[in-house]
XYZ file of C-alpha atoms in Angstrom:
722
model
C 49.888 5.892 16.591
C 50.097 3.853 13.401
C 47.992 1.111 14.968
C 45.332 3.647 15.945
C 45.182 4.977 12.382
C 44.819 1.428 11.014
C 42.046 0.629 13.489
C 40.262 3.864 12.630
C 40.552 3.140 8.911
C 39.226 -0.393 9.386
C 36.312 0.876 11.489
C 35.354 3.496 8.914
C 35.356 0.878 6.146
C 33.287 -1.433 8.329
C 30.690 1.278 9.058
C 30.591 2.295 5.384
C 29.836 -1.300 4.354
C 27.189 -1.538 7.057
C 25.574 1.692 5.865
C 25.581 0.418 2.280
C 23.808 -2.765 3.415
C 21.295 -0.715 5.368
C 20.527 1.479 2.353
C 20.037 -1.281 -0.201
C 17.908 -3.221 2.313
C 15.734 -0.136 2.652
C 15.471 0.238 -1.122
C 14.373 -3.396 -1.479
C 11.623 -3.011 1.109
C 10.355 0.264 -0.338
C 10.437 -0.888 -3.956
C 8.452 -4.035 -3.161
C 5.965 -2.042 -1.053
C 5.302 0.453 -3.835
C 5.041 -2.333 -6.422
C 2.297 -3.881 -4.281
C 0.449 -0.554 -4.097
C 0.673 -0.212 -7.859
C -0.791 -3.717 -8.275
C -3.673 -2.758 -5.976
C -4.370 0.449 -7.873
C -4.298 -1.367 -11.171
C -6.686 -4.047 -9.921
C -9.053 -1.394 -8.559
C -8.857 0.515 -11.835
C -9.777 -2.659 -13.663
C -12.798 -3.154 -11.399
C -13.934 0.417 -12.032
C -13.425 0.017 -15.763
C -15.410 -3.216 -15.910
C -18.228 -1.874 -13.768
C -18.629 1.302 -15.815
C -18.084 -0.041 -19.313
C -19.491 -3.572 -19.452
C -22.989 -4.817 -18.842
C -21.813 -8.349 -18.252
C -18.744 -10.502 -17.908
C -19.882 -14.024 -18.645
C -23.086 -13.037 -16.893
C -21.537 -12.156 -13.531
C -18.759 -9.599 -13.771
C -20.136 -6.186 -12.830
C -22.604 -7.661 -10.342
C -19.698 -9.145 -8.420
C -17.524 -6.051 -8.777
C -20.320 -3.738 -7.660
C -20.425 -5.582 -4.339
C -16.981 -4.116 -3.685
C -16.994 -0.735 -5.421
C -20.605 0.320 -4.890
C -21.693 -1.740 -1.888
C -25.274 -1.354 -0.772
C -25.223 -0.353 2.875
C -27.605 -2.350 4.997
C -30.402 0.050 6.116
C -30.140 -1.604 9.524
C -26.799 0.151 10.059
C -28.305 3.631 9.574
C -30.873 3.152 12.272
C -30.091 5.005 15.495
C -30.682 1.952 17.623
C -29.020 -0.710 15.462
C -26.405 -1.485 18.081
C -29.078 -1.806 20.789
C -30.387 -4.892 19.040
C -27.131 -6.687 19.882
C -27.050 -8.218 23.336
C -23.876 -8.353 25.383
C -23.703 -11.693 27.242
C -23.017 -11.862 30.961
C -19.913 -13.933 30.205
C -18.294 -10.987 28.394
C -15.480 -9.700 30.628
C -14.186 -6.862 28.438
C -14.853 -3.133 28.850
C -18.473 -1.964 28.877
C -18.806 1.523 27.424
C -21.456 4.124 28.185
C -22.127 7.085 25.914
C -21.234 9.915 25.989
C -17.807 8.569 26.816
C -15.906 9.524 29.940
C -12.259 9.305 30.951
C -13.015 6.070 32.810
C -14.234 4.541 29.508
C -11.052 5.411 27.615
C -8.945 4.174 30.542
C -10.897 0.905 30.482
C -10.174 0.560 26.755
C -6.447 1.165 27.300
C -6.300 -1.451 30.062
C -8.307 -3.986 28.069
C -6.186 -3.660 24.932
C -2.985 -3.982 26.947
C -4.420 -7.271 28.238
C -5.194 -8.460 24.681
C -8.955 -8.202 25.218
C -11.385 -7.482 22.363
C -14.139 -4.882 22.580
C -17.612 -6.338 22.032
C -19.187 -5.720 18.595
C -22.106 -3.845 20.170
C -19.778 -1.172 21.567
C -17.687 -1.034 18.387
C -20.792 -0.309 16.301
C -22.033 2.330 18.729
C -18.591 3.943 18.842
C -18.467 4.065 15.044
C -21.995 5.428 14.819
C -21.246 8.238 17.294
C -17.970 8.992 15.491
C -19.785 9.252 12.178
C -22.344 11.675 13.644
C -19.585 13.930 14.972
C -17.455 13.775 11.813
C -20.424 14.876 9.703
C -20.250 18.233 11.495
C -16.554 18.701 10.737
C -15.263 20.784 7.800
C -12.944 19.326 5.171
C -10.031 21.347 6.555
C -9.648 21.738 10.327
C -8.160 25.024 11.576
C -6.311 24.921 14.906
C -4.604 27.550 17.033
C -1.698 27.262 19.449
C -2.999 30.217 21.451
C -5.196 27.918 23.545
C -2.561 25.308 24.341
C 1.149 25.053 24.965
C 1.953 22.524 22.212
C 0.253 20.420 19.547
C 1.563 16.896 18.853
C 1.503 15.589 15.270
C 1.778 11.850 14.570
C 2.205 10.044 11.253
C 1.239 6.590 9.998
C 0.475 3.984 12.673
C -0.656 1.112 10.417
C -2.241 -0.989 13.130
C 0.766 -0.803 15.474
C -0.908 -0.562 18.868
C 2.447 -0.714 20.682
C 3.584 2.453 18.921
C 0.382 4.291 19.839
C 0.646 3.221 23.477
C 4.308 4.271 23.567
C 3.417 7.712 22.179
C 0.753 8.124 24.856
C 3.227 6.960 27.522
C 6.003 9.337 26.444
C 3.894 12.333 25.454
C 0.744 12.011 27.533
C -2.838 10.948 26.843
C -5.007 13.204 24.660
C -6.497 16.047 26.678
C -6.945 19.809 26.682
C -3.287 20.108 27.740
C -2.045 17.563 25.164
C -3.869 17.990 21.841
C -3.032 15.638 18.970
C -3.248 15.513 15.188
C -3.042 11.966 13.768
C -2.231 12.229 10.086
C -3.941 9.173 8.575
C -3.129 5.522 7.856
C -4.382 4.227 11.199
C -5.138 0.755 9.792
C -3.722 -2.052 7.605
C -0.456 -4.013 7.700
C -0.325 -4.243 11.512
C -2.320 -6.777 13.541
C -4.051 -4.317 15.886
C -5.826 -1.962 13.494
C -9.180 -2.436 15.238
C -7.708 -1.482 18.604
C -5.912 1.535 17.106
C -9.024 3.014 15.459
C -11.178 2.272 18.514
C -8.770 4.205 20.752
C -8.415 7.100 18.310
C -12.168 7.396 17.789
C -12.831 7.083 21.533
C -10.498 9.993 22.338
C -11.971 11.931 19.417
C -15.441 11.561 20.973
C -14.087 12.432 24.420
C -12.066 15.495 23.305
C -13.345 16.621 19.874
C -11.562 19.971 20.245
C -8.197 18.414 21.127
C -8.094 15.167 19.132
C -7.929 15.611 15.358
C -7.830 12.908 12.685
C -6.845 13.361 9.028
C -7.723 10.785 6.400
C -4.925 8.690 4.879
C -4.825 6.626 1.713
C -5.423 3.452 3.784
C -8.682 4.796 5.203
C -10.188 3.184 2.138
C -12.246 -0.011 2.019
C -10.595 -1.220 -1.192
C -7.088 -0.813 0.236
C -8.287 -2.607 3.372
C -9.079 -5.718 1.322
C -5.447 -6.121 0.312
C -3.568 -4.905 3.355
C -5.307 -6.648 6.226
C -7.934 -4.505 7.961
C -10.884 -6.315 6.347
C -9.460 -9.701 7.266
C -8.692 -8.585 10.822
C -12.241 -7.321 11.402
C -13.814 -10.506 10.050
C -11.557 -12.674 12.213
C -12.281 -10.711 15.393
C -15.996 -10.163 14.733
C -17.327 -13.169 12.838
C -20.999 -12.342 13.506
C -21.105 -8.564 13.019
C -17.893 -8.029 11.052
C -19.696 -7.109 7.843
C -21.715 -4.376 9.585
C -18.572 -3.025 11.269
C -16.772 -2.831 7.922
C -19.678 -1.039 6.247
C -19.826 1.513 9.040
C -16.025 1.942 8.961
C -16.304 2.701 5.271
C -18.690 5.561 6.043
C -16.604 6.846 8.941
C -13.425 6.862 6.844
C -15.134 8.872 4.087
C -16.149 11.578 6.591
C -12.640 12.072 7.995
C -11.227 15.574 7.292
C -8.526 15.668 4.622
C -6.294 18.437 6.015
C -5.454 20.446 9.121
C -4.039 23.989 9.293
C -2.296 25.303 12.438
C -2.271 29.062 13.057
C -2.877 29.637 9.362
C 0.807 28.813 8.767
C 1.286 25.037 8.816
C -0.583 22.680 6.488
C -0.904 19.011 7.492
C -2.032 16.463 4.873
C -1.395 12.756 4.610
C 0.326 12.444 1.239
C 1.152 15.768 -0.331
C 0.032 18.231 -2.991
C 0.079 18.739 -6.742
C 0.234 21.726 -9.037
C -3.573 21.650 -9.089
C -4.126 21.560 -5.311
C -6.488 24.357 -4.297
C -7.274 24.565 -0.582
C -10.269 26.831 -1.182
C -11.759 24.352 -3.646
C -10.846 21.458 -1.332
C -12.808 23.140 1.465
C -15.986 23.160 -0.615
C -16.187 19.577 -1.890
C -18.394 16.841 -0.430
C -15.608 14.596 0.841
C -17.877 11.733 1.936
C -18.790 11.039 -1.696
C -15.260 9.735 -2.259
C -15.710 6.430 -0.443
C -12.521 5.220 -2.075
C -9.831 7.266 -3.803
C -9.196 4.121 -5.853
C -12.671 4.318 -7.361
C -12.551 6.223 -10.657
C -15.414 8.709 -11.069
C -18.166 6.886 -12.947
C -18.990 9.696 -15.357
C -15.386 10.212 -16.431
C -15.030 6.535 -17.281
C -18.270 6.509 -19.232
C -16.781 9.191 -21.472
C -13.854 6.965 -22.411
C -14.577 5.500 -25.840
C -12.558 2.326 -25.974
C -13.455 0.451 -29.087
C -11.777 -0.221 -32.384
C -8.109 -0.953 -31.899
C -5.316 -3.450 -32.412
C -3.125 -5.207 -29.884
C 0.516 -4.364 -29.384
C 3.016 -6.433 -27.434
C 4.585 -4.685 -24.466
C 8.317 -4.314 -24.891
C 10.480 -5.629 -22.077
C 13.939 -4.529 -23.174
C 15.510 -1.708 -21.212
C 16.268 0.480 -24.210
C 12.669 0.635 -25.444
C 10.259 3.314 -24.269
C 6.527 3.041 -23.807
C 3.881 5.673 -24.508
C 2.741 7.716 -21.553
C -0.573 7.204 -19.793
C -0.450 10.460 -17.844
C 0.668 13.185 -20.171
C 4.329 13.992 -20.511
C 5.533 12.440 -17.298
C 4.583 8.773 -17.304
C 7.255 6.330 -16.169
C 6.315 3.155 -17.969
C 9.929 2.357 -18.723
C 13.044 3.145 -16.698
C 16.587 3.379 -17.960
C 19.712 3.192 -15.827
C 21.048 6.578 -16.940
C 17.949 8.609 -16.124
C 17.082 9.102 -12.481
C 14.985 11.527 -10.546
C 15.868 12.102 -6.929
C 13.099 12.205 -4.396
C 13.496 13.268 -0.775
C 15.954 10.738 0.620
C 15.535 8.226 -2.227
C 16.547 8.101 -5.870
C 14.216 6.764 -8.526
C 14.700 6.270 -12.222
C 12.626 8.274 -14.629
C 11.136 6.869 -17.796
C 10.726 7.085 -20.710
C 13.874 8.896 -21.935
C 12.027 10.596 -24.758
C 9.974 12.702 -22.370
C 12.121 13.086 -19.278
C 13.666 16.342 -20.427
C 10.379 18.198 -20.221
C 9.376 16.980 -16.807
C 10.850 19.810 -14.793
C 9.190 22.583 -16.752
C 5.650 21.284 -16.675
C 2.989 22.909 -14.576
C 0.056 20.911 -15.874
C -2.190 18.697 -13.813
C -0.363 15.498 -13.018
C -2.536 13.488 -10.678
C -3.166 9.937 -11.770
C -4.019 6.422 -10.799
C -2.820 3.284 -12.516
C -4.916 2.724 -15.593
C -6.951 -0.453 -15.791
C -5.953 -3.644 -17.521
C -8.376 -4.583 -20.228
C -10.006 -7.898 -21.100
C -8.339 -9.598 -24.011
C -11.321 -8.865 -26.237
C -10.355 -5.201 -26.329
C -7.654 -3.814 -28.546
C -6.112 -0.355 -28.907
C -6.197 2.226 -31.651
C -2.918 3.657 -32.938
C -1.672 6.498 -30.738
C 0.634 9.482 -31.226
C 4.222 8.600 -30.469
C 4.954 11.691 -28.412
C 2.289 12.530 -25.852
C 1.603 16.090 -24.833
C 0.109 17.775 -21.821
C -3.002 16.494 -20.029
C -6.215 18.302 -20.961
C -4.574 19.752 -24.070
C -4.396 16.495 -26.022
C -7.236 14.757 -27.798
C -6.140 11.182 -27.090
C -5.126 9.490 -23.850
C -2.898 6.422 -23.714
C -4.453 3.790 -21.410
C -1.936 0.988 -20.720
C -2.973 -2.573 -19.986
C -1.003 -5.701 -19.101
C 0.229 -6.219 -22.638
C -1.566 -3.599 -24.744
C -2.486 0.070 -25.039
C -5.768 1.757 -25.875
C -6.413 5.227 -27.274
C -9.333 7.055 -25.749
C -10.601 10.595 -26.267
C -9.619 12.810 -23.348
C -12.599 14.824 -22.073
C -12.406 17.968 -20.023
C -12.779 17.023 -16.367
C -16.257 17.530 -14.881
C -16.716 18.927 -11.383
C -16.868 15.580 -9.573
C -13.695 14.407 -11.291
C -11.851 17.560 -10.167
C -12.998 16.861 -6.620
C -11.818 13.264 -6.849
C -8.398 14.324 -8.169
C -7.958 16.843 -5.368
C -8.437 14.080 -2.799
C -6.241 11.596 -4.686
C -3.379 14.113 -4.741
C -3.776 14.952 -1.046
C -3.769 11.264 -0.028
C -1.245 9.705 -2.439
C 1.421 12.232 -3.491
C 5.139 12.265 -2.570
C 7.778 15.033 -2.687
C 10.753 14.915 -5.042
C 13.878 17.042 -5.341
C 13.362 17.966 -9.000
C 11.237 20.932 -10.010
C 7.778 20.388 -11.436
C 4.923 17.953 -10.966
C 4.754 14.493 -12.518
C 2.579 11.389 -12.069
C 3.574 9.193 -9.145
C 3.650 6.059 -11.261
C 6.048 4.267 -8.935
C 3.199 4.055 -6.412
C 0.561 4.216 -9.103
C -1.438 7.167 -7.758
C -1.087 10.865 -6.976
C 1.975 12.765 -8.139
C 5.547 13.745 -7.365
C 5.744 17.431 -6.456
C 8.937 19.470 -6.525
C 10.194 22.430 -4.437
C 8.617 24.928 -6.832
C 5.179 23.347 -6.373
C 5.605 23.506 -2.594
C 6.731 27.129 -2.695
C 3.841 28.127 -4.946
C 1.189 26.592 -2.670
C 2.735 28.043 0.494
C 2.856 31.551 -1.013
C -0.636 31.252 -2.476
C -2.184 30.488 0.925
C 0.195 32.390 3.218
C 1.681 29.193 4.683
C 5.236 28.519 5.804
C 5.437 24.731 6.246
C 3.909 21.506 4.884
C 3.813 18.433 7.174
C 2.923 15.115 5.582
C 3.322 11.372 6.263
C 2.731 8.498 3.803
C 6.394 7.386 3.517
C 8.377 5.304 5.969
C 11.626 7.028 6.970
C 14.526 5.330 8.724
C 14.745 7.980 11.435
C 10.971 8.445 11.660
C 11.107 11.859 9.978
C 12.794 13.703 7.123
C 13.047 17.288 5.875
C 13.202 18.326 2.231
C 12.428 21.250 -0.082
C 14.748 23.501 1.954
C 13.041 22.481 5.178
C 9.579 23.494 3.965
C 8.303 19.897 3.739
C 8.496 17.507 6.696
C 7.644 13.809 6.489
C 6.618 12.244 9.808
C 6.127 8.483 10.254
C 5.104 6.967 13.589
C 5.153 3.193 12.984
C 8.526 1.888 14.145
C 9.870 -1.462 12.876
C 7.639 -1.001 9.843
C 9.403 -3.391 7.488
C 11.229 -5.545 10.010
C 12.332 -5.465 13.644
C 14.882 -2.664 13.866
C 14.296 -1.388 10.322
C 13.244 2.138 11.353
C 12.371 4.411 14.232
C 9.013 6.054 14.754
C 8.684 9.768 15.492
C 6.239 12.536 16.286
C 6.412 16.348 16.125
C 5.580 18.926 18.786
C 4.685 22.476 17.764
C 4.438 25.414 20.148
C 3.394 29.027 19.617
C 6.670 29.797 17.869
C 5.777 27.099 15.271
C 9.261 25.577 15.373
C 8.947 21.776 15.009
C 10.677 19.567 17.582
C 11.126 15.879 16.802
C 10.842 12.969 19.239
C 12.033 9.518 18.180
C 11.359 6.084 19.638
C 11.466 2.415 18.744
C 9.278 -0.326 20.139
C 11.257 -3.339 21.342
C 9.932 -6.612 22.697
C 13.240 -7.487 24.337
C 15.021 -5.846 27.235
C 18.387 -6.149 25.512
C 18.727 -3.705 22.637
C 20.230 -5.350 19.510
C 23.373 -3.845 18.032
C 23.337 -1.982 14.736
C 24.977 -4.967 13.032
C 22.303 -7.328 14.366
C 19.489 -5.021 13.250
C 20.947 -4.667 9.765
C 21.455 -8.444 9.473
C 17.848 -9.242 10.438
C 16.359 -6.604 8.135
C 18.664 -7.620 5.283
C 17.642 -11.274 5.582
C 13.946 -10.388 5.497
C 14.424 -8.098 2.495
C 16.224 -10.734 0.457
C 13.548 -13.312 1.250
C 10.908 -10.974 -0.162
C 13.056 -10.192 -3.201
C 13.699 -13.882 -3.938
C 9.951 -14.497 -3.846
C 9.599 -11.816 -6.521
C 12.219 -13.597 -8.640
C 10.445 -16.929 -8.257
C 7.067 -15.433 -9.204
C 8.567 -14.096 -12.477
C 10.702 -17.124 -13.218
C 9.535 -17.810 -16.790
C 9.945 -14.182 -17.882
C 13.393 -14.005 -16.327
C 14.479 -17.291 -17.903
C 13.284 -16.081 -21.305
C 15.319 -12.898 -20.860
C 18.447 -14.781 -19.742
C 18.218 -17.246 -22.637
C 18.067 -14.427 -25.160
C 21.614 -13.570 -24.075
C 22.617 -17.226 -23.610
C 22.239 -18.439 -27.186
C 24.532 -21.447 -26.591
C 22.607 -22.588 -23.522
C 25.641 -22.438 -21.220
C 23.538 -21.524 -18.200
C 25.432 -18.283 -17.616
C 25.368 -14.634 -18.723
C 27.478 -11.615 -17.905
C 26.759 -9.641 -14.746
C 25.555 -6.632 -16.759
C 23.216 -8.810 -18.843
C 21.890 -10.470 -15.686
C 21.201 -7.080 -14.071
C 19.601 -5.754 -17.248
C 17.171 -8.671 -17.469
C 16.180 -8.352 -13.799
C 15.417 -4.651 -14.089
C 13.548 -4.953 -17.394
C 11.269 -7.671 -15.964
C 10.830 -6.628 -12.322
C 11.223 -2.845 -12.702
C 12.135 -2.340 -9.067
C 14.953 0.174 -9.676
C 17.439 -1.661 -7.438
C 21.280 -1.810 -7.511
C 21.327 -5.327 -8.960
C 25.115 -5.529 -9.322
C 25.526 -4.806 -5.614
C 22.847 -7.352 -4.712
C 24.186 -10.051 -7.041
C 26.244 -11.901 -4.425
C 23.095 -12.464 -2.319
C 20.935 -13.698 -5.186
C 23.037 -15.918 -7.438
C 26.376 -17.704 -7.943
C 29.283 -16.840 -10.213
C 30.829 -19.273 -12.677
C 34.650 -19.682 -12.678
C 34.938 -17.201 -15.571
C 33.094 -14.493 -13.599
C 29.750 -14.847 -15.379
C 26.446 -15.350 -13.554
C 24.856 -18.803 -13.312
C 21.346 -17.455 -13.721
C 19.480 -20.657 -12.763
C 20.910 -20.352 -9.255
C 18.531 -17.381 -8.707
C 15.725 -19.877 -8.081
C 17.475 -22.817 -6.471
C 16.520 -22.184 -2.826
C 12.783 -21.614 -3.419
C 9.866 -23.848 -4.275
C 6.059 -24.058 -4.199
C 4.120 -24.616 -0.990
C 1.961 -27.655 -1.785
C 2.457 -28.829 -5.395
C -0.807 -29.598 -7.215
C -0.271 -32.026 -10.112
C -3.356 -30.681 -11.917
C -1.778 -27.233 -12.326
C 0.455 -26.631 -15.325
C 3.757 -24.814 -14.670
C 2.618 -21.681 -16.535
C -0.658 -21.495 -14.619
C 1.165 -22.147 -11.340
C 3.529 -19.231 -11.936
C 0.592 -16.973 -12.762
C -0.978 -17.999 -9.459
C 2.236 -17.311 -7.547
C 2.546 -13.870 -9.086
C -1.050 -12.735 -8.682
C -1.893 -14.613 -5.518
C -3.001 -11.467 -3.680
C -5.169 -10.274 -6.583
C -6.932 -13.657 -6.681
C -7.526 -13.460 -2.952
C -9.094 -9.997 -3.287
C -11.418 -11.168 -6.063
C -12.327 -14.167 -3.936
C -13.138 -11.909 -0.974
C -15.581 -10.006 -3.170
C -17.404 -13.238 -3.970
C -17.217 -14.692 -0.460
C -19.880 -12.399 1.024
C -19.985 -14.104 4.422
C -16.164 -14.375 4.631
C -16.504 -18.049 5.512
C -13.438 -19.041 3.517
C -15.571 -21.428 1.457
C -16.966 -20.844 -2.022
C -18.929 -23.036 -4.377
C -17.410 -24.452 -7.542
C -19.559 -22.050 -9.553
C -18.230 -19.093 -7.534
C -14.724 -20.454 -8.106
C -15.385 -20.246 -11.845
C -16.563 -16.650 -11.470
C -13.342 -15.815 -9.630
C -11.339 -17.121 -12.545
C -13.420 -15.243 -15.094
C -12.717 -11.971 -13.324
C -9.083 -12.874 -12.840
C -8.501 -13.840 -16.456
C -10.245 -10.666 -17.626
C -8.034 -8.630 -15.272
C -4.885 -10.132 -16.791
C -6.188 -10.068 -20.355
C -5.407 -13.761 -20.817
C -7.529 -16.723 -21.764
C -7.692 -19.579 -19.269
C -9.412 -22.714 -20.516
C -12.713 -23.328 -18.702
C -12.220 -27.085 -18.755
C -8.852 -26.751 -17.037
C -10.435 -24.570 -14.347
C -13.282 -27.073 -13.875
C -10.805 -29.930 -13.516
C -8.792 -27.904 -11.009
C -11.938 -27.008 -9.025
C -13.035 -30.628 -8.794
C -9.577 -31.804 -7.779
C -9.361 -29.396 -4.824
C -12.898 -30.131 -3.642
C -11.348 -32.732 -1.362
C -14.515 -33.893 0.424
C -16.692 -33.598 -2.717
C -19.305 -31.412 -1.022
C -19.344 -28.800 -3.793
C -17.378 -26.214 -1.779
C -13.734 -25.192 -1.980
C -11.591 -24.108 0.949
C -9.944 -21.157 -0.783
C -7.433 -20.586 1.993
C -5.970 -24.068 1.482
C -5.973 -23.528 -2.263
C -3.998 -20.289 -1.986
C -1.584 -21.890 0.485
C -0.493 -24.180 -2.338
C 0.629 -21.089 -4.251
C 2.864 -19.536 -1.624
C 6.605 -19.378 -2.253
C 8.436 -21.515 0.296
C 12.143 -21.119 0.944
C 13.903 -24.463 0.946
C 15.864 -23.489 4.040
C 12.548 -23.213 5.863
C 11.527 -26.619 4.531
C 14.784 -28.164 5.728
C 14.385 -26.606 9.171
C 10.805 -27.877 9.438
C 11.914 -31.332 8.338
C 14.712 -31.395 10.915
C 12.305 -30.346 13.667
C 9.917 -33.112 12.612
C 12.678 -35.729 12.562
C 13.955 -34.589 15.953
C 10.448 -34.873 17.334
C 10.087 -38.408 16.019
C 13.513 -39.312 17.352
C 12.693 -38.323 20.926
C 9.038 -39.411 20.945
């Protein structure tokens, strides 16, 4: 009996440690994901700001930015017969579609995609064109009834995971009159099969428009697609007609409905709601005008008078608070003692001076990350304690290392419409009362149980179903069961990291959950194996973050290490990491995986970076510039993709200079033109006046030394046996 008790006690401790590892791994993944989204929103805000407020940036700025934010659609695409001008060669052995589509066409698509075949560009364009025509006839909010069918299936984010979509169809049945579906946005990005996913969804939508329903997600957005993979995937699969496909996708995405209501009782939106969400107003807006939720309304930006001001250094210490950019709820600085708990995840709230009022506010709270300003701009002095949006005369606009004061106008009609869509696509629930800006993501808001209850009562609803957040079990309930999050992409962060799920609703409107997990192996890994794999991947990503902020971290450590001993206390080490990275992670718990302890129990902070290094060192790049490139590698790539119109991967030296001008303006830093010219010439390896940007960026990828050692060993083994 005693032995059994000891074994039971040991097992419980073992499972508790395993659960702790699983939770902090999850927090690492989610924090890094949201930090990336915030970077994207801030970059997009900068583009909007530059386009609307500057007539030139060294002669090229807005012209280049307008190619992304206000692209001119080729008139060829709007012609009814544009796709007929593309010939399908006899050698093409993929599916050949005929319109209107039939069941045999969708079956052919399923079979082809299972065999890794690619649909010809001619059929993709025609499919998109027909989808756009049908979507134009759809209202902003789709109303469904369970009286005509036994059950309705609701799926969450797929993110280009074709295997998950095929598994759903296998388990639940193909779309039909007997098996209607609602897919709740985020069909594309991140996964490698986004094209196949949207082709299948649109094909079934054309086949069964009354039984296949598609809501828009925040990734049905051409600016998000630049960062998260859909643009790159299309251009790789369709080198000749990729640009036309992307332009037509942009139109199709903007015509997707933004919400679905079942039996007048259940509201389905991708992200969530805010205290300003009005379903009647949402029904009346022209949704297709919002091509991108990341694109600030032009008129509202023109009203911002950013002029005379003075620069102010951004404080990095954890006990300093920053002015708010979004009324009384901005979280520009987090402190360890102030946390707000969201559904299933705790987040820290900042700044402390305004957190006490957050639960009582009912003002409009939707927001996007404010733009970074070129270094030539400087801010005016601002009030130290911000008040409510639309009741204050000055708005705090934060930049990389400065703040600007701008007069806050009353929102015009088109800005109200834009904010309604931003909130629907980007918001997340939280456990606290009230509505506050979702500054951890950078867009939308956090809405509490009171906001949910108010909207449900106002419109006679009983349940809100949303997606937008990855959940370990594929779904999660909060707000006393009145908000359900559903997420359908399994293994989202790493193999075994999470299950996918979908919901089935019958006439009684009681949700039933079905879980699954795609596996490429016949042998299912144990829980310990899944946690170990996910944990390893999470720490690799976190170490890359440390390496990209090395100089800032070293400066912070050395402020505590006045005697240059190379070590600081654990609390000082954790404080520096949080003040620089702002990821809201349990650094003390993670310490053993990130650094070494000295004999006296202090942290040897240089060991944080010892197992990482640059990809291909370039001697022409100074250490400070190299670290900037590591940190903003994705932003540089996005700017480059704007300039590289034909997506050839090659740009001229002059275009390379333009990339740097935009990039340096985005960061608000001055980069010497001569240094950039020297760098451009040095990486023009064949001296033909063009630069292979892919190779250039590869030099600024963080490489783990363990990977290097493994590659070296493989190479030596190969030479040994050759």
